[in-house]
mmCIF file of C-alpha atoms and ligand atoms in Angstrom:
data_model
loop_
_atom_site.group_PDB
_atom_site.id
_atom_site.type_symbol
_atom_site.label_atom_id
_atom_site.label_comp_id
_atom_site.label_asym_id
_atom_site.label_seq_id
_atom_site.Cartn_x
_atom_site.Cartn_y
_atom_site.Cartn_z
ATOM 1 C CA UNK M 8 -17.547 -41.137 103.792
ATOM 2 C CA UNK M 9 -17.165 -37.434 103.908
ATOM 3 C CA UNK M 10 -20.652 -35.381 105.105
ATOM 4 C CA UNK M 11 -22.061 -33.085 102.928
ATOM 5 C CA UNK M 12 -22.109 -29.254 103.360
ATOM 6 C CA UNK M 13 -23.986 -26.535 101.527
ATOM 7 C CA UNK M 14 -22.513 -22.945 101.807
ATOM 8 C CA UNK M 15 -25.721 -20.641 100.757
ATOM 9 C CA UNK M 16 -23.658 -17.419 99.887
ATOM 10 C CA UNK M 17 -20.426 -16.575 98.624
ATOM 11 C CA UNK M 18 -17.355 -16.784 101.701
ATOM 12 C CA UNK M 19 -13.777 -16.193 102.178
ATOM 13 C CA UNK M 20 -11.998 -18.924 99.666
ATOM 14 C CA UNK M 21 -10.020 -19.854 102.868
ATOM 15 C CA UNK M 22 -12.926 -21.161 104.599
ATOM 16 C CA UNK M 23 -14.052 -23.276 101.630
ATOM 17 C CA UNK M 24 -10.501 -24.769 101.009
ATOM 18 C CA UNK M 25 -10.995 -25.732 105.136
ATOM 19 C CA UNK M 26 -14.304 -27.612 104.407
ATOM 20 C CA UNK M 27 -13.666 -29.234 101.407
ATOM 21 C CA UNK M 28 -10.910 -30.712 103.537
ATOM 22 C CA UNK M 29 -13.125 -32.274 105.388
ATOM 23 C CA UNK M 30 -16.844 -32.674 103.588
ATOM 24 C CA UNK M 31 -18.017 -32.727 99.639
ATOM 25 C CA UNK M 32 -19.003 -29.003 99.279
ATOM 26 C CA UNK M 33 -21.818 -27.325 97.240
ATOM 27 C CA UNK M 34 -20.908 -23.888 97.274
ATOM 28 C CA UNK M 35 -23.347 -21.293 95.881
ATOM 29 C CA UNK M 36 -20.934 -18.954 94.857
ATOM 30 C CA UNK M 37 -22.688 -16.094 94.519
ATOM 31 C CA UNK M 38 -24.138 -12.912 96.464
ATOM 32 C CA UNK M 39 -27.159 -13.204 95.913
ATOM 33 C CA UNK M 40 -28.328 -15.705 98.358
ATOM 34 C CA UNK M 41 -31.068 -18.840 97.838
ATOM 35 C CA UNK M 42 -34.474 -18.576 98.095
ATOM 36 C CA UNK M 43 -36.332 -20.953 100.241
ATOM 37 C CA UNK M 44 -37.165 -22.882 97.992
ATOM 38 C CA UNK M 45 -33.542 -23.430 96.167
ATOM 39 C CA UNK M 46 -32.404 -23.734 99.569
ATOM 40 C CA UNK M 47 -34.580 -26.512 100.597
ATOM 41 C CA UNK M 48 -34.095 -28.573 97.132
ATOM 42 C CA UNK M 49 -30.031 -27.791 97.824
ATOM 43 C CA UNK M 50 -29.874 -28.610 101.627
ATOM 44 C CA UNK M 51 -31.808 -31.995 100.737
ATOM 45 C CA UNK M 52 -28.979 -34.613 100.626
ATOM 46 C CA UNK M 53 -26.674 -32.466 103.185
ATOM 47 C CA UNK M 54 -25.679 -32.338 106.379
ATOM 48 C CA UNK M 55 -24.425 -29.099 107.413
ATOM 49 C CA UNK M 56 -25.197 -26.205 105.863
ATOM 50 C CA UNK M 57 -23.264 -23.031 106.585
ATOM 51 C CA UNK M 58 -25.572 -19.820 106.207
ATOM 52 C CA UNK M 59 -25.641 -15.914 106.653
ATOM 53 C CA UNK M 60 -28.218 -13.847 108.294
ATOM 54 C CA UNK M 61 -29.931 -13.221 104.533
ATOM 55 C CA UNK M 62 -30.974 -16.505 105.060
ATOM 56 C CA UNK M 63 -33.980 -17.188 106.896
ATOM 57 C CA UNK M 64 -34.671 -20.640 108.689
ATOM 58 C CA UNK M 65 -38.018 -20.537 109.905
ATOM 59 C CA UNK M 66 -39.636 -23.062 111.564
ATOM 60 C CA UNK M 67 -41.549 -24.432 108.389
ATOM 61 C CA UNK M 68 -38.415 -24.076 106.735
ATOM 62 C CA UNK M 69 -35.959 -25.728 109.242
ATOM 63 C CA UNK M 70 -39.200 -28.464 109.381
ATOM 64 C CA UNK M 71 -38.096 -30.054 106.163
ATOM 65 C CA UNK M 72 -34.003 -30.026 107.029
ATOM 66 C CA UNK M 73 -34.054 -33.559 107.059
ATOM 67 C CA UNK M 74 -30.774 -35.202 107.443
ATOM 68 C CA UNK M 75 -29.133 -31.814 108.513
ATOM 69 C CA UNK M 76 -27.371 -31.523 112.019
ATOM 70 C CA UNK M 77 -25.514 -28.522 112.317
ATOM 71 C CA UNK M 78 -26.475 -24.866 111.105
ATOM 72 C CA UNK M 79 -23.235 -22.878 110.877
ATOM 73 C CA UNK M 80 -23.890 -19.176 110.462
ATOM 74 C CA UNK M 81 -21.390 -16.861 109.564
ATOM 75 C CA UNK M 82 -22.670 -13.502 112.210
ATOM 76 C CA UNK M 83 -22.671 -13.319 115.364
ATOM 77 C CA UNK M 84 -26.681 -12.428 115.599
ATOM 78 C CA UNK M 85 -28.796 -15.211 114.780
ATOM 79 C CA UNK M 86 -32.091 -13.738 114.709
ATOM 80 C CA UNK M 87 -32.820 -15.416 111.565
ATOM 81 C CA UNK M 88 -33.006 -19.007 112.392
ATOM 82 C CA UNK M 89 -35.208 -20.095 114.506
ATOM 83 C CA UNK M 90 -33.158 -21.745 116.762
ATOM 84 C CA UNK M 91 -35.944 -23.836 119.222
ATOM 85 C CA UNK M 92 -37.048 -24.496 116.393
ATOM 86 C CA UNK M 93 -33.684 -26.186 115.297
ATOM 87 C CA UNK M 94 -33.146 -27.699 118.766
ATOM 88 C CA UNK M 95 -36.301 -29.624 118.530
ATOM 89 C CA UNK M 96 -35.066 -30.900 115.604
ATOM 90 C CA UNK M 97 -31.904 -31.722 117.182
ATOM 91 C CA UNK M 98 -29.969 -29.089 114.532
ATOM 92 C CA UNK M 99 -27.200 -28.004 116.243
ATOM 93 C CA UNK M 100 -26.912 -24.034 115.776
ATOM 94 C CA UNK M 101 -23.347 -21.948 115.520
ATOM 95 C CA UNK M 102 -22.300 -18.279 115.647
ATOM 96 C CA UNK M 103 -19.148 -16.247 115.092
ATOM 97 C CA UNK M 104 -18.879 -14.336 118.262
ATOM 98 C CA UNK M 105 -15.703 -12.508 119.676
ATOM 99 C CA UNK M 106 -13.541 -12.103 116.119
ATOM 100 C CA UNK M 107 -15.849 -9.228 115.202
ATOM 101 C CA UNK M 108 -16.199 -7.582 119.024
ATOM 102 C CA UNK M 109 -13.734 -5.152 118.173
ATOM 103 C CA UNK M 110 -14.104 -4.187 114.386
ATOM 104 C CA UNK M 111 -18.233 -3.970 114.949
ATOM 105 C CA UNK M 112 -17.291 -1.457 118.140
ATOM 106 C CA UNK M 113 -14.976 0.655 116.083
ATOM 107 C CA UNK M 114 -17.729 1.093 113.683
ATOM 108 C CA UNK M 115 -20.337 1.874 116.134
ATOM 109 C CA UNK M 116 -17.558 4.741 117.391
ATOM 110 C CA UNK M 117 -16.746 5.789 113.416
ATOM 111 C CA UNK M 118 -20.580 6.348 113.119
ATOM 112 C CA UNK M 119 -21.109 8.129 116.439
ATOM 113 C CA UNK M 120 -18.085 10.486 115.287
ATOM 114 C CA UNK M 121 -18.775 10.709 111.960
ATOM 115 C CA UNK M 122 -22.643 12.210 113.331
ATOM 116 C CA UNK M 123 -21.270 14.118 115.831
ATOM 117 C CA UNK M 124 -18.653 15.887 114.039
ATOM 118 C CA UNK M 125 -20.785 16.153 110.558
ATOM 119 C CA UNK M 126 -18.099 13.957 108.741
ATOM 120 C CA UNK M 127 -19.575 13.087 105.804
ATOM 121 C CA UNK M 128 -21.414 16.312 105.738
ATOM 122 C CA UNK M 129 -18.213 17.579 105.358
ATOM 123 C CA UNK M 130 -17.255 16.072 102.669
ATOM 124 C CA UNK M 131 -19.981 16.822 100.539
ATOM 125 C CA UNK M 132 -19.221 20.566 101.145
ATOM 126 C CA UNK M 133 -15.967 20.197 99.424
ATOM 127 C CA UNK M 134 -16.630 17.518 97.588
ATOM 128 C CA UNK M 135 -19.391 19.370 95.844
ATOM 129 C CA UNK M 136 -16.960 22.654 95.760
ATOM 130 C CA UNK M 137 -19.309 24.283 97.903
ATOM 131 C CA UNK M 138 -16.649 25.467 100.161
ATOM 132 C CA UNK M 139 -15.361 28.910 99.767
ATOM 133 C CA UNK M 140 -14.500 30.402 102.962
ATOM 134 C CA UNK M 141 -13.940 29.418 106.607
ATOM 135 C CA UNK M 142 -16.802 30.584 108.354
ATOM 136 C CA UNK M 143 -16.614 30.577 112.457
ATOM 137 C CA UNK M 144 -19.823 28.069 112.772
ATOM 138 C CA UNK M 145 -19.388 26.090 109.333
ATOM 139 C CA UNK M 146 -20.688 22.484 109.604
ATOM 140 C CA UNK M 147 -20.455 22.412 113.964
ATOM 141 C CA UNK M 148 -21.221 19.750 115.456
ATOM 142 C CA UNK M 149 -21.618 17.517 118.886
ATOM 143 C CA UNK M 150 -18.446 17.414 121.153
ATOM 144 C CA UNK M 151 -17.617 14.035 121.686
ATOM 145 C CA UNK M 152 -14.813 14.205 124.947
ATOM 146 C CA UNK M 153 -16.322 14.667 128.407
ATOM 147 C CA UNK M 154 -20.065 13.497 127.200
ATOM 148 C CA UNK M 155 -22.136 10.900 128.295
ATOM 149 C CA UNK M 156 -22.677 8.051 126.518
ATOM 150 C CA UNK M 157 -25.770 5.690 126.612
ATOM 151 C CA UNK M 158 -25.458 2.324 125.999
ATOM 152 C CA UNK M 159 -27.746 -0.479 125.888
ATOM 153 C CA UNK M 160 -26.661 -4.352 125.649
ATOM 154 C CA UNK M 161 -23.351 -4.624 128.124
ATOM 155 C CA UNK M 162 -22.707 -7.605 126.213
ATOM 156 C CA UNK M 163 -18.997 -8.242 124.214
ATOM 157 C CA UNK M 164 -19.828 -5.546 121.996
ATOM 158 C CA UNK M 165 -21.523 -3.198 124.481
ATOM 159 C CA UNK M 166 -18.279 -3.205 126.468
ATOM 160 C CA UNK M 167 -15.999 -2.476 123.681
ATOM 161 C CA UNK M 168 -18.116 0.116 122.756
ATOM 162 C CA UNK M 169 -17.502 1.292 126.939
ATOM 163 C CA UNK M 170 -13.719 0.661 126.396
ATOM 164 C CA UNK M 171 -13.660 3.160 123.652
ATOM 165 C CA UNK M 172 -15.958 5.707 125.493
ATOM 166 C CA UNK M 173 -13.543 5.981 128.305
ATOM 167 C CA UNK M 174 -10.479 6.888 125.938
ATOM 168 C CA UNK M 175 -12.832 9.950 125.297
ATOM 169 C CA UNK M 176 -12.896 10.746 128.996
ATOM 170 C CA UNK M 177 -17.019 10.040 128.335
ATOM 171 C CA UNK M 178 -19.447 9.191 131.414
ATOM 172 C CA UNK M 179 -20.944 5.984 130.619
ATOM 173 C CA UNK M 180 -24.578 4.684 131.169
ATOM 174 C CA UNK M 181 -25.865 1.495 130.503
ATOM 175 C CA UNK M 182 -28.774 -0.369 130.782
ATOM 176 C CA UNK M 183 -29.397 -4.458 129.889
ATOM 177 C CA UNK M 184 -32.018 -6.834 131.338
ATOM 178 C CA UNK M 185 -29.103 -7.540 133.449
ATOM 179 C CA UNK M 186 -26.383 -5.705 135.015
ATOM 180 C CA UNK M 187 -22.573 -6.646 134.180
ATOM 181 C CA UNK M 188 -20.266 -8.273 136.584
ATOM 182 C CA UNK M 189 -19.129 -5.703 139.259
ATOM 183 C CA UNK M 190 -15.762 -6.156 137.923
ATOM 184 C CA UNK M 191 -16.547 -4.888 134.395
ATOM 185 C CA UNK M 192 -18.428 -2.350 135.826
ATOM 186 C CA UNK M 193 -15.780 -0.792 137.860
ATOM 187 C CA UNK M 194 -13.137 -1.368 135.156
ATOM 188 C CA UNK M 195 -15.376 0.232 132.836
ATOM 189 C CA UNK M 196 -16.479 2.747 135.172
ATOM 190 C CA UNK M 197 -20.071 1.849 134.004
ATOM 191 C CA UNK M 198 -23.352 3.221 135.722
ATOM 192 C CA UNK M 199 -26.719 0.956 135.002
ATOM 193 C CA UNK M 200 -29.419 3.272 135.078
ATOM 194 C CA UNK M 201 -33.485 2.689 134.587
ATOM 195 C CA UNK M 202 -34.059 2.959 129.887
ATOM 196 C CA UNK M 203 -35.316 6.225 131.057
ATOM 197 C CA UNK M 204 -32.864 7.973 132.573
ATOM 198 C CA UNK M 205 -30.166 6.474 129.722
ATOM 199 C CA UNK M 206 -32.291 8.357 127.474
ATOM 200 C CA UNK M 207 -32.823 11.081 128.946
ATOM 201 C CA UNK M 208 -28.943 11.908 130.425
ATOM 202 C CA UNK M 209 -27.455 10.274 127.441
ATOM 203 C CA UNK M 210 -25.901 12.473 124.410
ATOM 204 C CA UNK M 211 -24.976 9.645 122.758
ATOM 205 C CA UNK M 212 -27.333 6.219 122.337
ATOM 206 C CA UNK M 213 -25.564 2.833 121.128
ATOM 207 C CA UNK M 214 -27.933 -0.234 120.986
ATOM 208 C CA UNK M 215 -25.906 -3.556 121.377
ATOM 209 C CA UNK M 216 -28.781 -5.980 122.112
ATOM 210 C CA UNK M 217 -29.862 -8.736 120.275
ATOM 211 C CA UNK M 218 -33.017 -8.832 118.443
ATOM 212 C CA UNK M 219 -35.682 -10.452 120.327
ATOM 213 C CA UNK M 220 -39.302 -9.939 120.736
ATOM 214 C CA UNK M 221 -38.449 -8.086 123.733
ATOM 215 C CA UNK M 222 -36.266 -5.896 122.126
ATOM 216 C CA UNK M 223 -38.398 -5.249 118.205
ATOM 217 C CA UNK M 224 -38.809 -1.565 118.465
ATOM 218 C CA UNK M 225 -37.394 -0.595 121.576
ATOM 219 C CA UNK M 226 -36.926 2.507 119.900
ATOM 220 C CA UNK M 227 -39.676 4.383 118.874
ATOM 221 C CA UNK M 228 -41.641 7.858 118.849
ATOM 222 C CA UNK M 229 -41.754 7.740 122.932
ATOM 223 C CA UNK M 230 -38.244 6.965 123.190
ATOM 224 C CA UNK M 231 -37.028 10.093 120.910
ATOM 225 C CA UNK M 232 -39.189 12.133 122.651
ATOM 226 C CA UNK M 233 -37.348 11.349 126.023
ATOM 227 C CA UNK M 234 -33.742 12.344 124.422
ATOM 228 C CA UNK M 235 -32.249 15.159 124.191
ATOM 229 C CA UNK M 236 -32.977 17.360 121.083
ATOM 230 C CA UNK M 237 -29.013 17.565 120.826
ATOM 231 C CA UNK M 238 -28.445 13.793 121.396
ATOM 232 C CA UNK M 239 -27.418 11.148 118.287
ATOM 233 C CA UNK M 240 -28.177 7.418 118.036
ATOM 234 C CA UNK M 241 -25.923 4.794 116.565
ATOM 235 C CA UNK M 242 -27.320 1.310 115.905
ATOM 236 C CA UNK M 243 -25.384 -1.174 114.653
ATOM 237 C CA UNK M 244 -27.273 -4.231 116.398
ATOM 238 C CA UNK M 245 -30.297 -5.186 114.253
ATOM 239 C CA UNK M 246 -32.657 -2.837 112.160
ATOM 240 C CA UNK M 247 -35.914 -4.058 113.806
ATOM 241 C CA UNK M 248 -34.580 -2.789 116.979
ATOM 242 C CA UNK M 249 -35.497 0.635 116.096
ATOM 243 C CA UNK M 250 -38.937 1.666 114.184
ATOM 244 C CA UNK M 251 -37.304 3.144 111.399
ATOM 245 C CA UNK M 252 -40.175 5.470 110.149
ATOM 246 C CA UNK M 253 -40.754 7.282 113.985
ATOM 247 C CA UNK M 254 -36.112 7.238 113.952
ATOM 248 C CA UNK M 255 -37.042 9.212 110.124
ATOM 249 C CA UNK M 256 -39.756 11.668 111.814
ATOM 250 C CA UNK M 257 -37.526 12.460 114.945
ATOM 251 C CA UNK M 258 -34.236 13.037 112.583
ATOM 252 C CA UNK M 259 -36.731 15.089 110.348
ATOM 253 C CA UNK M 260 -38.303 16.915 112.805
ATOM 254 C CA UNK M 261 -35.253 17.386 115.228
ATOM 255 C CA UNK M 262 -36.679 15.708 118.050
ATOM 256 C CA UNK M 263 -33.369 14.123 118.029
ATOM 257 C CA UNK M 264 -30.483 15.958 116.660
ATOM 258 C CA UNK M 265 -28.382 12.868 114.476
ATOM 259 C CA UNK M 266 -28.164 9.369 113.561
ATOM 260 C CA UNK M 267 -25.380 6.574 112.780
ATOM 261 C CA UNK M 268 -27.355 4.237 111.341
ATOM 262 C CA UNK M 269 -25.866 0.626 109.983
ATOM 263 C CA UNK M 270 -28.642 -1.661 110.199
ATOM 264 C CA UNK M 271 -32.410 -1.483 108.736
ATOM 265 C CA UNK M 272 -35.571 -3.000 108.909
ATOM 266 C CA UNK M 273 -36.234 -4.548 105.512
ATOM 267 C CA UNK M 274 -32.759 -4.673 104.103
ATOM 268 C CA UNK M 275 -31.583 -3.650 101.748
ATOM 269 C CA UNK M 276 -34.428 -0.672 101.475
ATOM 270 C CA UNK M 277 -34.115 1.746 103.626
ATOM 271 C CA UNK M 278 -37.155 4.547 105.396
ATOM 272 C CA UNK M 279 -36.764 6.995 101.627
ATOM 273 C CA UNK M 280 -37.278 9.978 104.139
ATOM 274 C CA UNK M 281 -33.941 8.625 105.854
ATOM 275 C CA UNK M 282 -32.440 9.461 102.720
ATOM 276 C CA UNK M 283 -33.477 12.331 102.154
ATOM 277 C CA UNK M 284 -32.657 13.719 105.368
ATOM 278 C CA UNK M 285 -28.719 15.664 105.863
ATOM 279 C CA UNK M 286 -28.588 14.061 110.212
ATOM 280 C CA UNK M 287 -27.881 10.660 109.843
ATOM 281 C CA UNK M 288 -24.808 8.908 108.565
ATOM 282 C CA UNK M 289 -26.223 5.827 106.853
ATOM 283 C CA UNK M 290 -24.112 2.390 106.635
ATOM 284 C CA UNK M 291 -24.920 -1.057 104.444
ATOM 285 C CA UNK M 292 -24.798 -3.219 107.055
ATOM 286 C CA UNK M 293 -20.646 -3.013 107.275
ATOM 287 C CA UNK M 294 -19.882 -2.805 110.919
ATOM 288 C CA UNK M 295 -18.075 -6.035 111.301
ATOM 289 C CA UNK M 296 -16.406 -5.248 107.574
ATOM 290 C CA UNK M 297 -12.954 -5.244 107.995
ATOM 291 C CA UNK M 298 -11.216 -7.927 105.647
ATOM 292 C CA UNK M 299 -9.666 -9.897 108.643
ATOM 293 C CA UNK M 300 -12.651 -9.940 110.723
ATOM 294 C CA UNK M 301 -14.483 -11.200 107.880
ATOM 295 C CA UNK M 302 -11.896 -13.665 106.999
ATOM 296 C CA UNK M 303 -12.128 -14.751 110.539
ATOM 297 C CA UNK M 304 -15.882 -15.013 110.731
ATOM 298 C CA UNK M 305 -15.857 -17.016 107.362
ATOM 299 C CA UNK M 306 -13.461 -19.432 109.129
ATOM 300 C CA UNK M 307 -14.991 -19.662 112.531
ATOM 301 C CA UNK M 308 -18.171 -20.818 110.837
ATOM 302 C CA UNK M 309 -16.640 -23.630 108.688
ATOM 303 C CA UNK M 310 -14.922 -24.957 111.945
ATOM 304 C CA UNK M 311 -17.716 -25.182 113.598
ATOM 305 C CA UNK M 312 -20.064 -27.035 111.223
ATOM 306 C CA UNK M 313 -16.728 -29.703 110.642
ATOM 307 C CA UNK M 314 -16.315 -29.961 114.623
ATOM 308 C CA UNK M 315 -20.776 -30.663 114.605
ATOM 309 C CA UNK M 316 -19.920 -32.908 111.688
ATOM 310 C CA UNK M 317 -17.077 -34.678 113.112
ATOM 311 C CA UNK M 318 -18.864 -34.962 116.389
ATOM 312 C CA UNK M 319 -16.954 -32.859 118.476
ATOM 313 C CA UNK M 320 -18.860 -30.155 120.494
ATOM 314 C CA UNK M 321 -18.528 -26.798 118.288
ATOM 315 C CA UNK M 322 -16.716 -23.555 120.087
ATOM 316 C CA UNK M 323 -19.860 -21.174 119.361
ATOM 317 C CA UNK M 324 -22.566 -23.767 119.989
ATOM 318 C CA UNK M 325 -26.126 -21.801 120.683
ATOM 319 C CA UNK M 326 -28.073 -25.372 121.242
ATOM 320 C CA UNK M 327 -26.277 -27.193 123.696
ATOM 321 C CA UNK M 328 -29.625 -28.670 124.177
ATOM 322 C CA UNK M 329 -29.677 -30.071 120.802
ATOM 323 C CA UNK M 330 -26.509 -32.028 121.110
ATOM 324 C CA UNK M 331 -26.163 -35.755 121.717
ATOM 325 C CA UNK M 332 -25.258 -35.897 125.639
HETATM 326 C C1 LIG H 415 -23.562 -9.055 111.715
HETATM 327 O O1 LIG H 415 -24.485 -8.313 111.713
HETATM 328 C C2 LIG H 415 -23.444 -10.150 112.627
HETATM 329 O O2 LIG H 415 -24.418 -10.470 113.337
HETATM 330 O O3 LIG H 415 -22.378 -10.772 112.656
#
């Protein structure tokens, strides 16, 4: 008998012509997502569910998963399920890591240069047919080449992110809980420096951590105040990484001098004074958008919840814990 799968949010019709292959498929076809509540009444007679980070397993949720054994989301981050939670449970949990290294790092460098060199700024100029005459400081901006850039999280991302800095002769800083291999670090030419001195040297700040407890707000007032009034921050990791209101006040104030700004706190609303506000590039959550990334994620997730289904160890497995040994 085939397992049953529930797909919460509309995917790539690729990956459900992969799982219907293999498992009897309720697909919510839709953008819009399930509440909890539809999502507990659907997930009741199935046994994999493949999921997005709108979806939130929490504990009290995941609690009344019975009969499910593997979680499949499609993102890399999976700060919304609560994944000791799952393992307790014995839910296995998956990820799409490595497809969307690449694509989410050329983002993080598209938002970096579109703040430092006033892109979109730009284009409102002429798009608004303000523009009537070169003037010798119109819309300058942040050299890019030769600066140093700040990065915290060495992980996949964090080193793509290095990879690209060095093709802009940049110095690079990093800090993480811990360091990367010596190896990296010499290919990279990376430095890991104390938070404080990454902020402080830094012109540009990239945050590629996950979010954690340890990590909620890493960025705040104090934080701002140790950059430097010319420096810009990117984030493209996860909105609760940054305080959003104190990122608004130092943009507003010019404690820090831009933003590239992809992920929020409470999305999709965004800080209204970070809309109002002409230094930061704002983003809807896109940095992994490319079509064959997303493609690839949408695959990657429905091959892992067959593989947990079939009972074959998934590729992106988060729970090893959780599995039968
Ligand atoms: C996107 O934010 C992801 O985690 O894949």
């Amino acid at each position: 008998m085939k397992p049953h799968v529930l797909v919460t949010k509309r995917i790539y019709p690729e990956a459900i012509a992969y799982l219907k292959q293999h498992a009897e498929v309720d697909y919510a076809e839709s953008d819009d997502g399930l509440s909890a509540d539809e999502l507990l009444v659907r997930a009741r007679d199935k046994q994999g569910l493949v999921s997005q980070l709108t979806d939130k397993f929490s504990a009290a949720v995941i609690d009344q998963l019975d009969g499910v054994r593997v979680i499949a989301n499609v993102a890399v981050g999976f700060d919304n399920i609560d994944v000791p939670a799952a393992t307790r449970r014995k839910i296995l949990v998956t990820n799409t890591p490595e497809v969307l290294t690449d694509t989410t790092a050329d983002f993080a460098f598209a938002l970096l240069m579109a703040a430092a060199r006033r892109v979109v700024e730009g284009h409102q100029f002429v798009h608004s047919g303000k523009w009537t005459k070169w003037r010798i400081d119109l819309l300058v901006g942040q050299d890019i080449h030769h600066r140093t850039l700040g990065i915290f999280g060495m992980g996949r991302i964090g080193q793509a992110v290095a990879r690209r800095g060095r093709g802009f002769s940049m110095r690079i800083l990093y800090h993480d809980a811990v360091c990367a291999p010596e190896s990296v670090e010499r290919e990279l030419g990376l430095e890991f420096v104390t938070a404080e001195r990454l902020l402080r040297e830094s012109d540009f700040v990239s945050l590629h951590v996950p979010l954690m407890p340890e990590t909620r707000h890493m960025m705040s007032a104090e934080q701002f105040r140790m950059m430097k009034p010319t420096a810009i921050l990117v984030n493209t990791s996860r909105g609760p990484v940054v305080d959003e209101a104190a990122l608004a006040e130092a943009l507003e104030k010019r404690v820090i001098a831009g933003a590239g700004i992809d992920v929020f706190e409470n999305e999709p609303r965004v800080d209204p004074k970070l809309l109002t506000l002409e230094n930061v590039v704002l983003a809807p959550h896109i940095a992994s958008a490319s079509v064959d990334t997303r493609k690839k994620m949408s695959m990657m997730a429905a091959e892992n919840a067959v593989e947990a289904l079939e009972g074959r160890r998934p590729a992106n497995l988060l729970n090893p814990e959780a599995a039968p040994q």
